[in-house]
XYZ file of C-alpha atoms in Angstrom:
118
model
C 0.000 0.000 0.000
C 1.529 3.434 -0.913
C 0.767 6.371 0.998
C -0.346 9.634 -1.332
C -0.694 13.106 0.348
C -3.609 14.792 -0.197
C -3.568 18.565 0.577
C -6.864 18.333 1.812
C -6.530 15.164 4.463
C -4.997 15.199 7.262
C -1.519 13.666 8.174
C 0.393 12.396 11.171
C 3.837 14.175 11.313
C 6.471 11.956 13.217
C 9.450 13.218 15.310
C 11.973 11.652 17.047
C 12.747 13.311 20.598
C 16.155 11.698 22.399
C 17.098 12.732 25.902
C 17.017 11.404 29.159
C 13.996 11.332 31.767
C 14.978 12.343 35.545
C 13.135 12.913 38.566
C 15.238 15.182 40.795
C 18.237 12.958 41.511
C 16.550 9.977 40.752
C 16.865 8.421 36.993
C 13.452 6.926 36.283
C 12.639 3.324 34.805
C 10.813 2.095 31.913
C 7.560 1.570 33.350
C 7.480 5.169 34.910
C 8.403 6.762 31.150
C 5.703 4.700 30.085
C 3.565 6.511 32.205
C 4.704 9.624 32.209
C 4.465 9.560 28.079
C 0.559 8.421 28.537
C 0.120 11.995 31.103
C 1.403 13.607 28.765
C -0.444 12.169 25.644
C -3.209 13.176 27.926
C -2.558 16.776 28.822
C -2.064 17.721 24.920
C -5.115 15.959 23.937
C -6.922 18.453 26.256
C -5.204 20.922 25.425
C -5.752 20.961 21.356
C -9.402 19.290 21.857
C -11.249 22.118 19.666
C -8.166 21.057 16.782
C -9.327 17.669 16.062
C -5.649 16.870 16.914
C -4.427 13.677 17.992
C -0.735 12.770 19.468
C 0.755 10.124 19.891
C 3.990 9.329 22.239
C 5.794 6.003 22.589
C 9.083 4.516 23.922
C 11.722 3.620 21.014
C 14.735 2.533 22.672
C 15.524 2.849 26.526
C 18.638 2.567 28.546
C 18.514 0.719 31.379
C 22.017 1.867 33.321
C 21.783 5.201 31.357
C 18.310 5.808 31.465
C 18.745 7.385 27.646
C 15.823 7.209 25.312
C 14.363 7.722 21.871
C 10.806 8.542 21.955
C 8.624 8.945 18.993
C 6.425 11.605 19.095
C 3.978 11.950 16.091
C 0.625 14.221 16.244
C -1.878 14.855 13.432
C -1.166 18.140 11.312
C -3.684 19.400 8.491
C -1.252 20.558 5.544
C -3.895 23.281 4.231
C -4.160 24.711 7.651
C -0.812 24.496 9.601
C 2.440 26.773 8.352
C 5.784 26.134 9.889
C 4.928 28.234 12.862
C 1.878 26.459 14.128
C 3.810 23.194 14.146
C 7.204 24.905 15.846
C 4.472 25.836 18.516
C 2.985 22.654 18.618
C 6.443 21.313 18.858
C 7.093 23.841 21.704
C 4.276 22.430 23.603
C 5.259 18.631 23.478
C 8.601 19.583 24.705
C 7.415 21.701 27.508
C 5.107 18.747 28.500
C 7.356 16.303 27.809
C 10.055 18.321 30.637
C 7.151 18.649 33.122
C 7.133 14.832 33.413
C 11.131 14.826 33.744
C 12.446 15.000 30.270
C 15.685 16.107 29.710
C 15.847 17.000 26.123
C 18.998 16.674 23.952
C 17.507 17.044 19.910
C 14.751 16.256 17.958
C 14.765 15.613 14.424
C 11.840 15.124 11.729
C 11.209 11.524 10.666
C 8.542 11.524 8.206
C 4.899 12.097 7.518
C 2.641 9.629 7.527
C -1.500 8.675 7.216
C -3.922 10.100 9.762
C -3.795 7.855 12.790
C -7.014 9.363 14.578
């Protein structure tokens, strides 16, 4: 199956966030990521509700003695709506969420767009 944008449908734009999650002194394990990605999945879904938004926040890889991780992030976008700026904001948001639940961001990079996943 081949995936053809439309500039009228929606997408689902993917990034990949890599950092490290800490809670004060304490380096956090997988299970409390997990969780912390699922508050946080939350807390923009209520925030964008009126945007017919979705996000969407998982664990790639996770360090066990370093407590490093890739997470990918990916949240619908509408192509005929959204300009560079709204996403950067959008962007803004995810990483000020994502360092509320004890994300210590190093980069983010663009991996792709992709089909509407709402």
């Amino acid at each position: 199956m081949v995936f053809r944008e439309s500039i009228s449908a929606a997408l689902t734009r993917y990034y990949v966030f890599n950092g490290l999650f800490k809670e004060g002194q304490d380096s956090m394990t997988y299970e409390e990521v997990d969780a912390n990605l699922i508050e946080v999945a939350d807390t923009l879904q209520k925030e964008h509700a009126g945007s017919s938004r979705s996000f969407f926040l998982e664990v790639d890889s996770f360090d066990e003695e370093t407590h490093q991780c890739e997470l990918i992030v990916g949240f619908t976008i509408w192509p005929y709506e959204d300009n560079d700026a709204e996403i950067a904001l959008i962007k803004k948001t995810i990483s000020e969420q994502l360092e509320n639940v004890g994300f210590i961001e190093d980069d983010t990079s663009y991996l792709g767009d992709g089909p509407d996943k709402r």
